[in-house]
Amino acid sequence: MQLTDLTAVRLLDGYRKGEFSPVEVTGQALERARRSGPEVNAFVRLTEEDALARARESEARWRRGEPAGLVDGVPVTVKDLLLLRGHPTLRGSRTVSEQGSWEEDAPPVARLREHGAVFLGKTTTPEYGWKGVTDSPLTGITRNPHDPARTAGGSSGGSAAAVALGAGPLSLGTDGGGSIRIPAAFCGIFGLKPTYGRVPLYPASAFGTLSHTGPMTRDAADAALLLDVIGTPDPRDWSALPPAPGSFTEALRGGVRGLRVAYSPTLGGQVAVRPAVAAAVRRAVAALADLGAYVEEADPDFSDPVDAFHTLWFSGAARLTQDFSPRRRQLLDPGLREICARGARTSALEYLAAVDVRMALGRRMGRFHERYDLLVTPTLPLTAFEAGREVPRGSVFRRWTGWTPFTYPFNLTQQPAASVPVGVDGDGLPVGMQLVAARHRDDLVLRAAHALYEAGLPLSGKAAPGGNRPTGSAPVKER
């Protein structure tokens, strides 16, 4: 049995039954991480000694029948934007010194530590998480496990690659404009951006309330388990939500029968989606109908809010680097340096105008979800492209937001949104489908995703006939 191929839920069942131990599992996960290291480059560092020590402690607890918590002995990786006690958090940047005591855990890391998780290491990120692919002046290029010539996506590319490789079934990512969902789609894993505040964040992100923390996992059941652990308040984050009204794991059981699902293949014709992506998503939407959801093709009817997003995002980047000396600034990724300069020229009135756009979009989506429980779109209009590039070769766009129009709107609105793997394209590269619900309805996103996994994801071929299939699909344009 390849223990590295098992979900966290299955590992815990195995620990409970004595089929294998946390030490065995941790050893195999570390070996996977080491073996893939030179080619994929998913890790900033492995914390091997600490991991094995925690695994031994967990094994002793399981032998006594006294596990410490919900994920005792499960290997976890942590994006290198989040604090992990005893180890540097360098944020993909040569501007951050390794010196220091590094005595704090970020809130989700602290909750995982309390629940007995085994920390394998820190995963790669672009510098300060600024873009939708993962490369940085500090760690170089992170590549896609399905094809190392392609990008893993970003900014949580190292976390997505680690999960896809089997180097731990659970990972913590962050998402300010798609940074969990983009690499989840490219790497063929599950990624959830929870409702803003569901997972506390400390230190606060320079990108403000655009930035979310969430689970990156093998499937929706693992994500629900992880969210049950990390989705609790922390006094260091004043914007954190109160505890959820119930267990996300328990909420998986509802299925999708009777849910009202809006399928928007192109956001009203605004996005040109590759045919293979469109076909895979359409099959998955048909599967939702076959499972009893009421599906119709409907668009949320908003114009692309990219200009407002850029204003907020670039301003955050400028604030992050405001006090850098000229010499320190020269160490930055040139693209990051460029958006910092643009952000520094933004006036307060321009910033507040972007906030107005954000608020209007939030109102529109609030009304939309009075009619529909879920919105379904492709996660991305394309599959993974050449590694080491911010945009695909030949693109008319200069910045990563040009090819991520399905993701960043829902950072503006703070809604829960997930990417579910629903198949592959002609090159064998994963395709992701995005599920979006109203704020605070993370349970619905997880429930629908779990229903699809239970039905046998990733989907391929034609869905079974019957059910409430979407009708009137618009033609799909090549990007």
Coordinates of C-alpha atoms in Angstrom, one line a residue, residues 153-419:
G153 CA 0.0 28.0 -10.8
G154 CA 0.1 30.2 -7.8
S155 CA 0.5 31.8 -5.5
S156 CA 0.0 28.6 -3.4
G157 CA 1.8 26.6 -6.1
G158 CA 4.2 24.7 -3.8
S159 CA 1.2 23.6 -1.6
A160 CA -0.7 22.3 -4.6
A161 CA 2.3 20.5 -6.0
A162 CA 3.1 18.9 -2.6
V163 CA -0.5 17.5 -2.2
A164 CA -0.5 16.3 -5.9
L165 CA 2.9 14.6 -5.3
G166 CA 1.7 12.8 -2.1
A167 CA 4.0 14.8 0.1
G168 CA 1.3 15.2 2.8
P169 CA -2.5 15.1 2.1
L170 CA -3.2 18.4 3.8
S171 CA -1.7 21.8 3.1
L172 CA -2.4 25.4 4.1
G173 CA -2.6 27.9 1.3
T174 CA -3.6 31.6 0.9
D175 CA -5.8 33.2 -1.7
G176 CA -5.9 36.9 -2.5
G177 CA -7.2 36.7 -6.1
G178 CA -7.3 32.9 -6.8
S179 CA -4.1 31.7 -5.2
I180 CA -5.6 28.5 -3.7
R181 CA -8.0 27.8 -6.6
I182 CA -5.5 28.5 -9.5
P183 CA -2.9 26.0 -8.5
A184 CA -5.5 23.5 -7.3
A185 CA -7.0 23.6 -10.9
F186 CA -3.6 23.3 -12.6
C187 CA -2.4 20.5 -10.3
G188 CA -5.6 18.5 -10.1
I189 CA -6.4 18.8 -6.4
F190 CA -9.2 20.3 -4.3
G191 CA -8.7 23.9 -3.0
L192 CA -11.1 26.0 -1.0
K193 CA -11.1 29.7 -0.4
P194 CA -13.4 29.9 2.6
T195 CA -15.6 32.9 3.5
Y196 CA -13.4 35.7 4.6
G197 CA -12.7 35.5 8.3
R198 CA -13.6 31.8 8.6
V199 CA -9.9 31.1 9.0
P200 CA -8.1 33.7 11.1
L201 CA -5.0 35.3 9.7
Y202 CA -2.1 36.8 11.5
P203 CA 0.0 38.8 10.8
A204 CA -2.6 40.7 8.8
S205 CA -2.0 40.7 5.0
A206 CA -0.9 43.9 3.3
F207 CA -3.6 43.0 0.7
G208 CA -6.2 43.5 3.4
T209 CA -9.6 41.7 3.2
L210 CA -8.9 40.3 -0.2
S211 CA -6.6 37.7 1.4
H212 CA -8.0 34.4 2.7
T213 CA -6.4 31.3 4.2
G214 CA -7.8 27.8 3.4
P215 CA -7.4 24.1 2.8
M216 CA -5.6 22.4 -0.1
T217 CA -6.3 18.7 -0.1
R218 CA -6.9 15.5 -2.0
D219 CA -10.7 15.8 -1.8
A220 CA -13.6 17.7 -0.2
A221 CA -13.8 15.4 2.8
D222 CA -10.2 16.2 3.7
A223 CA -10.9 19.9 3.2
A224 CA -13.9 19.8 5.5
L225 CA -11.8 18.0 8.2
L226 CA -9.1 20.6 7.9
L227 CA -11.6 23.5 8.0
D228 CA -13.1 22.0 11.2
V229 CA -9.6 22.3 12.7
I230 CA -8.5 25.7 11.4
G231 CA -11.9 27.5 11.2
T232 CA -12.0 28.8 14.7
P233 CA -11.5 32.3 16.1
D234 CA -8.1 33.6 17.2
P235 CA -7.7 36.8 19.3
R236 CA -4.9 38.1 17.0
D237 CA -7.4 38.5 14.2
W238 CA -10.1 41.1 15.0
S239 CA -11.9 40.3 11.7
A240 CA -12.2 36.5 12.4
L241 CA -15.7 35.0 12.4
P242 CA -17.3 33.3 15.4
P243 CA -17.2 29.5 15.4
A244 CA -19.2 27.8 12.7
P245 CA -22.6 26.6 13.8
G246 CA -21.7 23.0 13.1
S247 CA -19.1 20.6 11.8
F248 CA -18.2 20.9 8.1
T249 CA -17.5 17.2 8.0
E250 CA -21.0 16.5 9.2
A251 CA -22.4 18.9 6.5
L252 CA -20.9 16.8 3.7
R253 CA -23.7 14.3 4.0
G254 CA -26.5 16.4 2.5
G255 CA -25.9 15.8 -1.2
V256 CA -27.0 18.2 -3.9
R257 CA -30.6 17.0 -4.5
G258 CA -32.8 20.0 -4.7
L259 CA -30.0 22.6 -4.8
R260 CA -30.5 25.5 -7.3
V261 CA -27.3 25.7 -9.4
A262 CA -26.5 28.5 -11.9
Y263 CA -24.0 27.4 -14.5
S264 CA -22.1 30.3 -16.1
P265 CA -19.7 28.9 -18.7
T266 CA -18.2 32.3 -19.8
L267 CA -19.6 34.9 -17.3
G268 CA -22.0 36.1 -19.9
G269 CA -19.6 35.9 -22.9
Q270 CA -16.8 37.8 -21.2
V271 CA -14.4 34.9 -21.0
A272 CA -13.0 32.9 -23.9
V273 CA -12.6 29.3 -22.6
R274 CA -10.5 26.6 -24.2
P275 CA -12.8 23.9 -25.7
A276 CA -11.3 21.0 -23.6
V277 CA -11.8 23.0 -20.4
A278 CA -15.4 23.9 -21.3
A279 CA -16.3 20.3 -22.2
A280 CA -14.9 18.9 -18.9
V281 CA -16.8 21.5 -16.9
R282 CA -20.0 20.9 -18.8
R283 CA -19.8 17.2 -18.1
A284 CA -19.4 17.9 -14.4
V285 CA -22.3 20.3 -14.4
A286 CA -24.4 17.5 -16.0
A287 CA -23.3 15.2 -13.3
L288 CA -24.6 17.7 -10.7
A289 CA -28.0 17.5 -12.5
D290 CA -27.9 13.7 -12.5
L291 CA -27.4 13.8 -8.7
G292 CA -30.6 15.8 -8.3
A293 CA -29.6 19.5 -8.5
Y294 CA -31.7 21.9 -10.4
V295 CA -29.3 23.3 -13.0
E296 CA -29.8 26.1 -15.4
E297 CA -27.5 28.3 -17.4
A298 CA -27.5 31.7 -15.8
D299 CA -24.9 34.5 -15.4
P300 CA -24.4 36.7 -12.4
D301 CA -24.4 39.6 -14.8
F302 CA -21.5 41.7 -13.6
S303 CA -18.8 43.4 -15.7
D304 CA -15.2 42.5 -15.2
P305 CA -14.0 44.2 -11.9
V306 CA -10.3 43.8 -12.8
D307 CA -9.6 47.6 -12.6
A308 CA -10.9 47.8 -9.1
F309 CA -9.1 44.6 -8.1
H310 CA -5.8 46.0 -9.5
T311 CA -6.3 49.3 -7.6
L312 CA -6.7 47.4 -4.3
W313 CA -4.0 44.7 -5.1
F314 CA -1.4 47.1 -6.3
S315 CA -2.0 49.5 -3.4
G316 CA -1.5 46.6 -1.0
A317 CA 1.8 45.7 -2.7
A318 CA 3.0 49.3 -2.5
R319 CA 2.1 49.5 1.2
L320 CA 4.0 46.2 1.8
T321 CA 7.2 47.7 0.4
Q322 CA 6.7 51.3 1.3
D323 CA 9.7 51.5 3.7
F324 CA 12.1 49.5 1.6
S325 CA 15.4 51.2 0.8
P326 CA 16.3 51.6 -2.9
R327 CA 18.9 48.8 -2.5
R328 CA 16.4 46.4 -0.9
R329 CA 13.8 47.3 -3.5
Q330 CA 16.2 46.1 -6.2
L331 CA 16.1 42.6 -4.7
L332 CA 12.4 42.3 -5.6
D333 CA 10.9 40.4 -8.5
P334 CA 10.8 42.9 -11.3
G335 CA 7.0 42.4 -11.8
L336 CA 6.4 43.0 -8.1
R337 CA 8.5 46.1 -8.2
E338 CA 6.4 47.3 -11.2
I339 CA 3.0 46.9 -9.5
C340 CA 4.4 48.5 -6.3
A341 CA 5.3 51.6 -8.3
R342 CA 1.8 51.7 -9.8
G343 CA 0.2 51.2 -6.4
A344 CA 2.2 54.0 -5.0
R345 CA 0.6 56.4 -7.5
T346 CA -3.0 55.5 -6.4
S347 CA -4.9 58.3 -4.7
A348 CA -7.2 57.8 -1.7
L349 CA -10.1 58.7 -3.9
E350 CA -9.2 56.1 -6.5
Y351 CA -8.9 53.5 -3.7
L352 CA -12.3 54.4 -2.3
A353 CA -13.8 54.2 -5.8
A354 CA -12.5 50.7 -6.1
V355 CA -14.1 49.9 -2.7
D356 CA -17.4 51.2 -4.1
V357 CA -17.1 48.8 -7.0
R358 CA -16.4 46.0 -4.6
M359 CA -19.4 46.8 -2.5
A360 CA -21.7 46.9 -5.5
L361 CA -20.4 43.6 -6.7
G362 CA -21.0 42.1 -3.2
R363 CA -24.6 43.4 -3.3
R364 CA -25.2 41.9 -6.8
M365 CA -23.9 38.5 -5.7
G366 CA -25.9 38.6 -2.5
R367 CA -29.1 39.1 -4.6
F368 CA -28.0 36.4 -7.1
H369 CA -27.7 33.9 -4.3
E370 CA -31.3 34.6 -3.3
R371 CA -32.2 32.7 -6.5
Y372 CA -29.3 30.2 -6.6
D373 CA -27.6 28.2 -4.0
L374 CA -24.5 27.7 -6.1
L375 CA -22.7 29.4 -9.0
V376 CA -20.6 27.1 -11.2
T377 CA -17.9 28.2 -13.6
P378 CA -14.6 26.9 -14.9
T379 CA -11.9 27.7 -12.4
L380 CA -9.7 28.9 -15.2
P381 CA -10.3 29.2 -19.0
L382 CA -7.1 27.2 -19.7
T383 CA -4.9 24.5 -18.4
A384 CA -1.3 24.9 -17.1
F385 CA 1.0 26.7 -19.5
E386 CA 4.8 27.1 -19.7
A387 CA 6.6 27.3 -16.3
G388 CA 8.5 30.5 -15.5
R389 CA 6.0 32.9 -17.2
E390 CA 3.4 35.1 -15.6
V391 CA 1.2 34.8 -18.6
P392 CA 1.0 32.3 -21.4
R393 CA 3.2 32.8 -24.4
G394 CA 1.5 35.0 -27.0
S395 CA -1.0 36.4 -24.5
V396 CA -2.4 39.9 -25.0
F397 CA -2.3 40.3 -21.2
R398 CA 0.6 41.6 -19.2
R399 CA -0.4 40.6 -15.7
W400 CA -1.7 37.2 -14.3
T401 CA -5.2 38.6 -13.8
G402 CA -5.7 38.5 -17.6
W403 CA -6.1 34.7 -17.5
T404 CA -7.8 34.4 -14.1
P405 CA -11.1 36.2 -14.7
F406 CA -13.2 33.6 -12.8
T407 CA -11.3 33.8 -9.5
Y408 CA -10.5 37.3 -8.3
P409 CA -14.2 38.6 -8.4
F410 CA -14.9 36.3 -5.4
N411 CA -12.1 37.7 -3.4
L412 CA -13.7 41.1 -3.8
T413 CA -17.0 39.6 -2.5
Q414 CA -15.4 37.4 0.2
Q415 CA -17.5 34.4 -0.8
P416 CA -16.5 30.8 -0.4
A417 CA -15.2 29.4 -3.6
A418 CA -13.5 26.1 -4.4
S419 CA -11.8 24.4 -7.3

